[in-house]
Amino acid sequence: MKKLLTLTPREEALARIQAALPAGISGTEVLPLNEALDRVLAADVIAPHPLPQFARSTVDGYAVRAADTFGASESLPAYFHVVGELRMGRASTLRVGVGQAALIHTGGALPEGADAVVMVERTQDAGPQELEVLHAVAPGENVIPIGEDVKAGERVLPAGQRLRAQELGGLAALGFTQVTVARRPRIAILSTGDELVPPEATPGPNQVRDINSTTVSALVSRHGGIPLPRGIIPDDAEALFTAAAAALSAAEGLIITAGSSISIRDMTADVINRLGPPGVLVHGVPVRPGKPTILGVCGDKPVFGLPGNPVSALNTVRLFVAPVLWRMQGAAPPRAGFVRARLTENVPGTAGRESFVSVQLEESPEGLRALPIFGESNLIFTLVRGVGIVHVPLGVTGLAAGTEVDVELDGLV
């Protein structure tokens, strides 16, 4: 006899598994900057010195004392003696005194005595080493002062920061060549089902190739984990338990795909409960696709039972596995990107569930249009053809054609 699922709202389900996991990260490692892209900082970074370390010009021009330019105009220029040129990348002994100027280039260090830079376009040659200034400047004009970007001792990056190209550049500017990051959690992945064969095999009667090992592994990598595919397990409770126990012992988490639909062959929940307390925390969420999802914690490790249908499995990874992976690294999930578009067709809702629908986008004279791609949850190319996801909230009967909606771009990654 089939058991009825007790559905747990999506936000509550995620909060439940998060609360059951231990606080903090599982470990750290030190990496060179060129290997740290998209990794998560394990400790605060404190600036060892200010940036910039010297006052710098923002323009090509002449370094001067601002007070000497007051009142200067095209009809009544101020006159200066040019004492020399400031060479980039070299220490200079030049000093700017009253009525003196020094040629300076963008990014160059302001010489002693100067407190502003006149743009070269607002000057003109008045003879050998003589200069007319046609515009007054204020103290600090066209100058980046010491510490404008970063002050010495400032916390420039917090623990939990995901390192993008700009963070790596900032670290390099401060002289860091390596950084301490959270270890990537290893996530074992098991596919179950008598009907499954590896992708390289030719399916026989009533057989299909295993898609989920490939797609789930890809998303685990995308969200900072290290996927450990453990092959295909037949629909046998003891075989699944043996494989799951071995896989979990060698990893920081476990994903089992298929076996979580309510049927006489449903073994996943029982296996998860046998792997260790507290076991299954959620069995069923009001989400389409992905209703029979299982969330659990065994010991201090997350364990997921995903629907076997490829679209359902990927949607479940996006909604539940990805946030947990980022939490295990001490970071918040990256914010999704959205665009506004108008639906070209009606998108029906599902009673008692929130829905996620793949869409294509196309330009039109009226703006972006979202073309829904309908299909069953075992049809992987409904996602291949899409570039985003439209969310139909719980309790909404559907979205009418012409409705302006938020489209989550590349919504599965």
Short mmCIF file of C-alpha atoms in Angstrom, two decimals:
data_model
loop_
_atom_site.label_atom_id
_atom_site.label_comp_id
_atom_site.label_asym_id
_atom_site.label_seq_id
_atom_site.Cartn_x
_atom_site.Cartn_y
_atom_site.Cartn_z
CA MET A 1 0.00 0.00 0.00
CA LYS A 2 1.39 3.42 -0.96
CA LYS A 3 2.08 5.88 1.82
CA LEU A 4 0.92 9.47 1.35
CA LEU A 5 3.56 12.16 1.44
CA THR A 6 3.41 14.86 4.09
CA LEU A 7 4.54 17.89 2.11
CA THR A 8 6.79 20.45 3.79
CA PRO A 9 6.83 23.98 2.30
CA ARG A 10 10.02 24.70 0.38
CA GLU A 11 11.41 27.41 2.68
CA GLU A 12 10.65 25.35 5.79
CA ALA A 13 12.20 22.24 4.26
CA LEU A 14 15.44 24.06 3.46
CA ALA A 15 15.53 25.67 6.91
CA ARG A 16 15.02 22.25 8.51
CA ILE A 17 18.04 20.63 6.88
CA GLN A 18 20.19 23.72 7.39
CA ALA A 19 19.37 23.78 11.11
CA ALA A 20 20.33 20.11 11.49
CA LEU A 21 23.80 20.59 10.02
CA PRO A 22 26.79 21.61 12.17
CA ALA A 23 27.86 25.24 12.14
CA GLY A 24 31.09 26.23 10.45
CA ILE A 25 33.07 24.73 7.59
CA SER A 26 34.64 21.29 7.40
CA GLY A 27 38.18 22.47 6.77
CA THR A 28 40.45 24.95 5.02
CA GLU A 29 43.26 24.96 2.51
CA VAL A 30 45.72 27.53 1.18
CA LEU A 31 45.69 28.20 -2.56
CA PRO A 32 47.62 30.48 -4.91
CA LEU A 33 45.46 33.29 -6.26
CA ASN A 34 45.36 31.81 -9.76
CA GLU A 35 43.59 28.73 -8.38
CA ALA A 36 41.17 30.52 -6.05
CA LEU A 37 38.48 31.79 -8.45
CA ASP A 38 34.97 31.10 -7.06
CA ARG A 39 36.36 29.67 -3.84
CA VAL A 40 35.12 30.93 -0.46
CA LEU A 41 37.33 32.83 1.97
CA ALA A 42 37.83 31.02 5.27
CA ALA A 43 39.09 34.05 7.20
CA ASP A 44 38.88 37.85 7.09
CA VAL A 45 41.50 39.64 4.99
CA ILE A 46 43.05 42.72 6.64
CA ALA A 47 44.89 45.30 4.53
CA PRO A 48 48.58 45.38 5.47
CA HIS A 49 48.98 48.84 3.96
CA PRO A 50 46.85 51.56 2.35
CA LEU A 51 45.84 51.69 -1.30
CA PRO A 52 47.07 53.66 -3.02
CA GLN A 53 50.31 53.86 -1.07
CA PHE A 54 51.11 57.28 -2.54
CA ALA A 55 49.02 60.19 -3.81
CA ARG A 56 48.41 59.62 -7.53
CA SER A 57 47.36 61.78 -10.45
CA THR A 58 44.13 60.85 -12.24
CA VAL A 59 45.03 62.77 -15.40
CA ASP A 60 47.92 63.76 -17.62
CA GLY A 61 48.94 67.26 -16.64
CA TYR A 62 51.07 69.32 -14.29
CA ALA A 63 51.48 68.89 -10.54
CA VAL A 64 51.20 72.28 -8.80
CA ARG A 65 50.38 74.02 -5.56
CA ALA A 66 46.64 74.72 -5.90
CA ALA A 67 46.97 78.10 -4.21
CA ASP A 68 49.23 79.29 -7.04
CA THR A 69 46.42 78.75 -9.57
CA PHE A 70 43.69 80.72 -7.80
CA GLY A 71 42.23 83.33 -10.14
CA ALA A 72 43.77 81.79 -13.27
CA SER A 73 41.68 81.96 -16.43
CA GLU A 74 42.13 81.95 -20.20
CA SER A 75 42.13 85.74 -20.21
CA LEU A 76 44.43 86.00 -17.20
CA PRO A 77 46.60 82.86 -16.98
CA ALA A 78 48.90 81.99 -14.11
CA TYR A 79 52.55 81.44 -15.02
CA PHE A 80 54.69 78.55 -13.78
CA HIS A 81 58.24 77.35 -14.14
CA VAL A 82 58.40 73.65 -15.11
CA VAL A 83 60.97 71.94 -12.87
CA GLY A 84 60.94 68.58 -14.64
CA GLU A 85 58.98 65.43 -15.50
CA LEU A 86 57.88 62.73 -13.08
CA ARG A 87 58.80 59.33 -14.57
CA MET A 88 56.42 56.42 -14.02
CA GLY A 89 57.67 53.63 -11.80
CA ARG A 90 60.69 55.56 -10.51
CA ALA A 91 61.41 57.40 -7.29
CA SER A 92 61.65 61.15 -7.82
CA THR A 93 63.58 63.86 -6.03
CA LEU A 94 61.54 66.63 -7.66
CA ARG A 95 59.98 69.16 -5.34
CA VAL A 96 57.33 71.69 -6.38
CA GLY A 97 57.69 75.11 -4.81
CA VAL A 98 55.86 78.43 -5.21
CA GLY A 99 55.14 79.13 -8.87
CA GLN A 100 56.52 75.78 -10.00
CA ALA A 101 55.00 72.82 -11.86
CA ALA A 102 56.09 69.30 -12.76
CA LEU A 103 54.87 67.28 -15.74
CA ILE A 104 52.96 64.23 -14.48
CA HIS A 105 51.20 61.30 -16.15
CA THR A 106 48.01 59.45 -15.20
CA GLY A 107 48.79 57.22 -12.21
CA GLY A 108 52.00 59.05 -11.41
CA ALA A 109 53.03 59.87 -7.82
CA LEU A 110 52.44 63.45 -6.73
CA PRO A 111 55.77 65.15 -5.96
CA GLU A 112 56.61 66.76 -2.66
CA GLY A 113 55.10 70.24 -2.34
CA ALA A 114 52.27 69.70 -4.86
CA ASP A 115 48.64 69.20 -3.79
CA ALA A 116 46.74 69.24 -7.12
CA VAL A 117 47.11 68.52 -10.82
CA VAL A 118 46.08 70.77 -13.70
CA MET A 119 44.90 68.87 -16.78
CA VAL A 120 47.26 69.31 -19.71
CA GLU A 121 44.31 70.53 -21.81
CA ARG A 122 44.04 73.54 -19.51
CA THR A 123 47.62 74.66 -20.01
CA GLN A 124 49.73 75.96 -22.84
CA ASP A 125 53.42 76.31 -23.52
CA ALA A 126 54.82 79.75 -22.68
CA GLY A 127 58.43 79.14 -23.69
CA PRO A 128 61.30 76.88 -22.59
CA GLN A 129 60.28 75.31 -19.25
CA GLU A 130 57.54 77.93 -18.85
CA LEU A 131 53.83 77.18 -18.60
CA GLU A 132 50.55 79.08 -18.70
CA VAL A 133 47.74 77.65 -16.55
CA LEU A 134 44.32 78.65 -17.87
CA HIS A 135 42.11 77.24 -15.11
CA ALA A 136 42.28 77.26 -11.32
CA VAL A 137 42.30 73.95 -9.40
CA ALA A 138 41.33 73.20 -5.80
CA PRO A 139 43.55 71.33 -3.35
CA GLY A 140 43.22 67.61 -4.08
CA GLU A 141 41.74 68.12 -7.55
CA ASN A 142 42.67 65.35 -10.01
CA VAL A 143 44.44 63.48 -7.22
CA ILE A 144 43.71 60.16 -5.50
CA PRO A 145 44.98 60.52 -1.92
CA ILE A 146 46.78 57.84 0.07
CA GLY A 147 44.26 55.29 1.38
CA GLU A 148 41.39 56.48 -0.81
CA ASP A 149 40.62 52.88 -1.87
CA VAL A 150 41.74 50.97 1.25
CA LYS A 151 43.08 52.06 4.62
CA ALA A 152 45.79 50.16 6.45
CA GLY A 153 44.25 47.74 8.94
CA GLU A 154 40.86 47.80 7.23
CA ARG A 155 38.94 44.53 6.80
CA VAL A 156 38.76 44.44 3.03
CA LEU A 157 37.18 40.99 2.59
CA PRO A 158 35.10 39.05 5.14
CA ALA A 159 35.17 35.32 5.75
CA GLY A 160 32.48 33.75 3.59
CA GLN A 161 33.19 35.97 0.59
CA ARG A 162 33.13 34.11 -2.73
CA LEU A 163 36.21 35.15 -4.68
CA ARG A 164 35.47 36.70 -8.05
CA ALA A 165 38.03 38.17 -10.42
CA GLN A 166 37.80 41.57 -8.70
CA GLU A 167 38.48 40.13 -5.24
CA LEU A 168 41.51 38.28 -6.59
CA GLY A 169 42.72 41.54 -8.13
CA GLY A 170 42.28 43.34 -4.82
CA LEU A 171 44.29 40.69 -3.01
CA ALA A 172 47.05 40.96 -5.59
CA ALA A 173 47.09 44.76 -5.18
CA LEU A 174 47.71 44.26 -1.46
CA GLY A 175 50.59 41.88 -2.10
CA PHE A 176 48.84 38.60 -1.32
CA THR A 177 49.90 35.69 -3.50
CA GLN A 178 47.88 33.01 -1.72
CA VAL A 179 44.69 32.84 0.27
CA THR A 180 43.02 30.57 2.85
CA VAL A 181 39.72 29.17 1.57
CA ALA A 182 37.10 26.67 2.68
CA ARG A 183 37.64 23.14 1.45
CA ARG A 184 35.24 22.06 -1.26
CA PRO A 185 32.81 19.48 0.19
CA ARG A 186 32.99 16.07 -1.44
CA ILE A 187 29.54 14.86 -2.45
CA ALA A 188 28.99 11.22 -3.36
CA ILE A 189 26.37 10.58 -6.04
CA LEU A 190 24.46 7.31 -6.49
CA SER A 191 21.99 6.57 -9.25
CA THR A 192 19.50 3.79 -8.60
CA GLY A 193 17.24 1.79 -10.88
CA ASP A 194 17.16 -1.58 -12.64
CA GLU A 195 16.38 0.28 -15.87
CA LEU A 196 19.53 2.41 -15.87
CA VAL A 197 22.66 1.80 -17.94
CA PRO A 198 25.79 3.99 -18.21
CA PRO A 199 25.85 6.68 -20.93
CA GLU A 200 28.37 4.71 -22.99
CA ALA A 201 26.10 1.64 -23.13
CA THR A 202 23.42 0.91 -25.73
CA PRO A 203 20.10 0.64 -23.88
CA GLY A 204 18.22 -2.61 -24.21
CA PRO A 205 14.45 -3.12 -23.91
CA ASN A 206 12.97 -0.97 -21.11
CA GLN A 207 16.37 0.56 -20.35
CA VAL A 208 17.52 4.18 -20.38
CA ARG A 209 20.89 5.86 -20.02
CA ASP A 210 21.77 7.36 -16.63
CA ILE A 211 21.55 11.13 -17.07
CA ASN A 212 21.55 12.23 -13.45
CA SER A 213 25.11 11.20 -12.59
CA THR A 214 26.32 13.63 -15.25
CA THR A 215 23.95 16.54 -14.64
CA VAL A 216 23.99 16.40 -10.85
CA SER A 217 27.79 16.13 -10.83
CA ALA A 218 27.97 19.23 -13.03
CA LEU A 219 25.79 21.27 -10.67
CA VAL A 220 27.67 20.06 -7.60
CA SER A 221 30.87 21.35 -9.23
CA ARG A 222 29.19 24.61 -10.21
CA HIS A 223 28.20 25.24 -6.59
CA GLY A 224 31.61 24.57 -5.12
CA GLY A 225 31.48 20.87 -4.35
CA ILE A 226 33.57 17.96 -5.56
CA PRO A 227 31.29 15.32 -7.13
CA LEU A 228 32.14 11.69 -6.48
CA PRO A 229 29.97 9.58 -8.83
CA ARG A 230 29.59 6.07 -7.40
CA GLY A 231 27.82 4.35 -10.25
CA ILE A 232 24.42 2.70 -10.69
CA ILE A 233 22.83 0.62 -7.94
CA PRO A 234 20.02 -1.88 -8.64
CA ASP A 235 16.63 -1.65 -6.95
CA ASP A 236 17.66 -3.70 -3.96
CA ALA A 237 17.44 -2.38 -0.40
CA GLU A 238 20.57 -4.08 0.93
CA ALA A 239 22.63 -3.25 -2.14
CA LEU A 240 21.58 0.38 -1.86
CA PHE A 241 22.33 0.56 1.87
CA THR A 242 25.77 -1.02 1.42
CA ALA A 243 26.64 1.35 -1.42
CA ALA A 244 25.23 4.41 0.36
CA ALA A 245 27.09 3.68 3.62
CA ALA A 246 30.39 3.25 1.77
CA ALA A 247 29.81 6.38 -0.32
CA LEU A 248 28.88 8.55 2.67
CA SER A 249 31.90 7.40 4.68
CA ALA A 250 34.18 8.71 1.90
CA ALA A 251 32.44 12.07 1.48
CA GLU A 252 30.92 15.04 3.29
CA GLY A 253 27.48 14.47 1.76
CA LEU A 254 25.45 12.06 -0.34
CA ILE A 255 22.93 12.38 -3.19
CA ILE A 256 20.79 9.42 -4.20
CA THR A 257 18.76 9.86 -7.39
CA ALA A 258 15.60 7.85 -8.07
CA GLY A 259 13.92 5.66 -5.51
CA SER A 260 12.20 8.59 -3.79
CA SER A 261 8.86 8.32 -5.59
CA ILE A 262 6.15 6.76 -3.45
CA SER A 263 5.89 3.17 -4.68
CA ILE A 264 6.46 -0.37 -3.47
CA ARG A 265 10.06 0.05 -4.61
CA ASP A 266 10.64 3.13 -2.49
CA MET A 267 13.69 2.32 -0.39
CA THR A 268 15.56 5.62 -0.23
CA ALA A 269 13.93 6.97 2.93
CA ASP A 270 14.49 3.69 4.81
CA VAL A 271 18.13 3.59 3.70
CA ILE A 272 18.72 7.20 4.79
CA ASN A 273 17.24 6.45 8.21
CA ARG A 274 19.61 3.47 8.53
CA LEU A 275 22.66 5.61 7.70
CA GLY A 276 22.49 7.46 11.02
CA PRO A 277 20.44 9.91 13.09
CA PRO A 278 18.55 12.11 12.74
CA GLY A 279 17.84 10.58 9.32
CA VAL A 280 14.98 11.78 7.12
CA LEU A 281 13.85 15.32 7.96
CA VAL A 282 11.63 16.01 4.95
CA HIS A 283 9.90 13.59 2.59
CA GLY A 284 7.95 15.53 0.02
CA VAL A 285 7.80 19.21 -0.91
CA PRO A 286 4.98 21.07 -2.72
CA VAL A 287 7.14 21.75 -5.77
CA ARG A 288 6.71 20.86 -9.43
CA PRO A 289 8.90 19.26 -10.61
CA GLY A 290 10.40 17.64 -7.52
CA LYS A 291 7.52 16.69 -5.20
CA PRO A 292 8.98 13.41 -3.81
CA THR A 293 12.27 14.99 -2.68
CA ILE A 294 13.88 13.65 0.50
CA LEU A 295 16.11 15.79 2.73
CA GLY A 296 18.03 14.23 5.59
CA VAL A 297 21.07 14.49 7.81
CA CYS A 298 23.02 11.42 8.91
CA GLY A 299 25.50 12.17 11.67
CA ASP A 300 26.63 15.61 10.59
CA LYS A 301 26.36 15.04 6.83
CA PRO A 302 23.55 16.08 4.46
CA VAL A 303 21.85 13.34 2.47
CA PHE A 304 19.44 14.00 -0.39
CA GLY A 305 17.01 11.67 -2.11
CA LEU A 306 16.22 13.18 -5.51
CA PRO A 307 13.50 12.17 -7.96
CA GLY A 308 14.87 10.06 -10.80
CA ASN A 309 13.38 12.16 -13.59
CA PRO A 310 16.17 14.42 -14.88
CA VAL A 311 14.23 17.70 -14.83
CA SER A 312 12.95 17.01 -11.31
CA ALA A 313 16.45 16.10 -10.11
CA LEU A 314 17.98 19.30 -11.48
CA ASN A 315 15.25 21.49 -10.04
CA THR A 316 15.76 19.85 -6.64
CA VAL A 317 19.51 20.46 -6.80
CA ARG A 318 18.86 24.12 -7.57
CA LEU A 319 16.38 24.56 -4.72
CA PHE A 320 17.93 22.47 -1.96
CA VAL A 321 21.37 21.00 -2.71
CA ALA A 322 22.99 24.23 -3.94
CA PRO A 323 22.14 26.31 -0.82
CA VAL A 324 23.42 23.52 1.42
CA LEU A 325 26.68 23.28 -0.54
CA TRP A 326 27.31 27.00 -0.14
CA ARG A 327 26.49 26.81 3.57
CA MET A 328 29.05 24.01 3.96
CA GLN A 329 31.61 26.43 2.52
CA GLY A 330 30.55 29.23 4.88
CA ALA A 331 28.93 31.36 2.18
CA ALA A 332 25.51 32.54 1.09
CA PRO A 333 24.38 31.28 -2.34
CA PRO A 334 25.16 33.65 -5.22
CA ARG A 335 22.22 35.84 -6.16
CA ALA A 336 20.37 34.74 -9.26
CA GLY A 337 20.11 37.10 -12.23
CA PHE A 338 16.66 38.06 -13.50
CA VAL A 339 15.14 39.81 -16.50
CA ARG A 340 11.55 40.93 -17.06
CA ALA A 341 9.67 39.41 -19.99
CA ARG A 342 6.08 38.86 -21.13
CA LEU A 343 4.70 35.36 -21.45
CA THR A 344 3.64 34.30 -24.92
CA GLU A 345 1.33 31.54 -23.62
CA ASN A 346 -0.69 30.71 -20.54
CA VAL A 347 1.31 28.90 -17.87
CA PRO A 348 -0.94 26.77 -15.67
CA GLY A 349 -0.35 26.43 -11.96
CA THR A 350 -0.58 23.18 -10.02
CA ALA A 351 -3.01 22.82 -7.14
CA GLY A 352 -1.13 22.69 -3.85
CA ARG A 353 2.28 23.16 -5.44
CA GLU A 354 4.56 25.89 -6.73
CA SER A 355 5.82 25.33 -10.25
CA PHE A 356 9.04 26.08 -12.10
CA VAL A 357 8.77 26.28 -15.90
CA SER A 358 11.62 26.40 -18.40
CA VAL A 359 11.38 29.27 -20.92
CA GLN A 360 13.15 30.54 -24.00
CA LEU A 361 13.61 34.29 -24.51
CA GLU A 362 13.24 36.27 -27.71
CA GLU A 363 13.47 39.94 -28.57
CA SER A 364 10.44 41.74 -29.96
CA PRO A 365 9.61 45.40 -30.72
CA GLU A 366 7.65 45.45 -27.45
CA GLY A 367 10.53 44.00 -25.43
CA LEU A 368 11.59 40.56 -24.23
CA ARG A 369 9.13 37.69 -24.63
CA ALA A 370 9.22 34.46 -22.58
CA LEU A 371 8.22 31.33 -24.49
CA PRO A 372 7.27 28.50 -22.10
CA ILE A 373 8.68 25.06 -22.89
CA PHE A 374 6.26 22.44 -21.68
CA GLY A 375 7.16 18.80 -21.21
CA GLU A 376 7.25 15.95 -18.74
CA SER A 377 9.93 15.87 -16.05
CA ASN A 378 11.73 12.98 -17.75
CA LEU A 379 12.44 15.03 -20.89
CA ILE A 380 15.87 16.61 -20.44
CA PHE A 381 15.69 18.69 -23.62
CA THR A 382 12.90 20.82 -22.19
CA LEU A 383 15.73 22.34 -20.16
CA VAL A 384 18.29 22.26 -22.96
CA ARG A 385 16.01 24.44 -25.07
CA GLY A 386 15.44 26.94 -22.26
CA VAL A 387 17.58 29.80 -20.98
CA GLY A 388 15.67 30.58 -17.80
CA ILE A 389 13.01 29.60 -15.28
CA VAL A 390 9.64 31.17 -14.48
CA HIS A 391 8.22 30.60 -11.01
CA VAL A 392 4.48 30.08 -10.48
CA PRO A 393 3.99 30.62 -6.72
CA LEU A 394 2.08 28.29 -4.43
CA GLY A 395 -1.64 29.09 -4.50
CA VAL A 396 -1.53 30.80 -7.91
CA THR A 397 -3.76 29.01 -10.43
CA GLY A 398 -1.63 30.11 -13.37
CA LEU A 399 -0.07 33.00 -15.27
CA ALA A 400 -1.91 34.38 -18.29
CA ALA A 401 -0.31 35.07 -21.66
CA GLY A 402 0.91 38.67 -21.73
CA THR A 403 1.76 38.70 -18.02
CA GLU A 404 5.10 40.35 -17.25
CA VAL A 405 7.19 37.91 -15.22
CA ASP A 406 10.64 37.62 -13.67
CA VAL A 407 12.78 35.11 -15.56
CA GLU A 408 15.64 33.61 -13.58
CA LEU A 409 18.46 33.44 -16.09
CA ASP A 410 20.29 30.16 -16.50
CA GLY A 411 18.04 29.18 -13.64
CA LEU A 412 19.44 25.71 -12.99
CA VAL A 413 22.98 26.86 -12.36
#
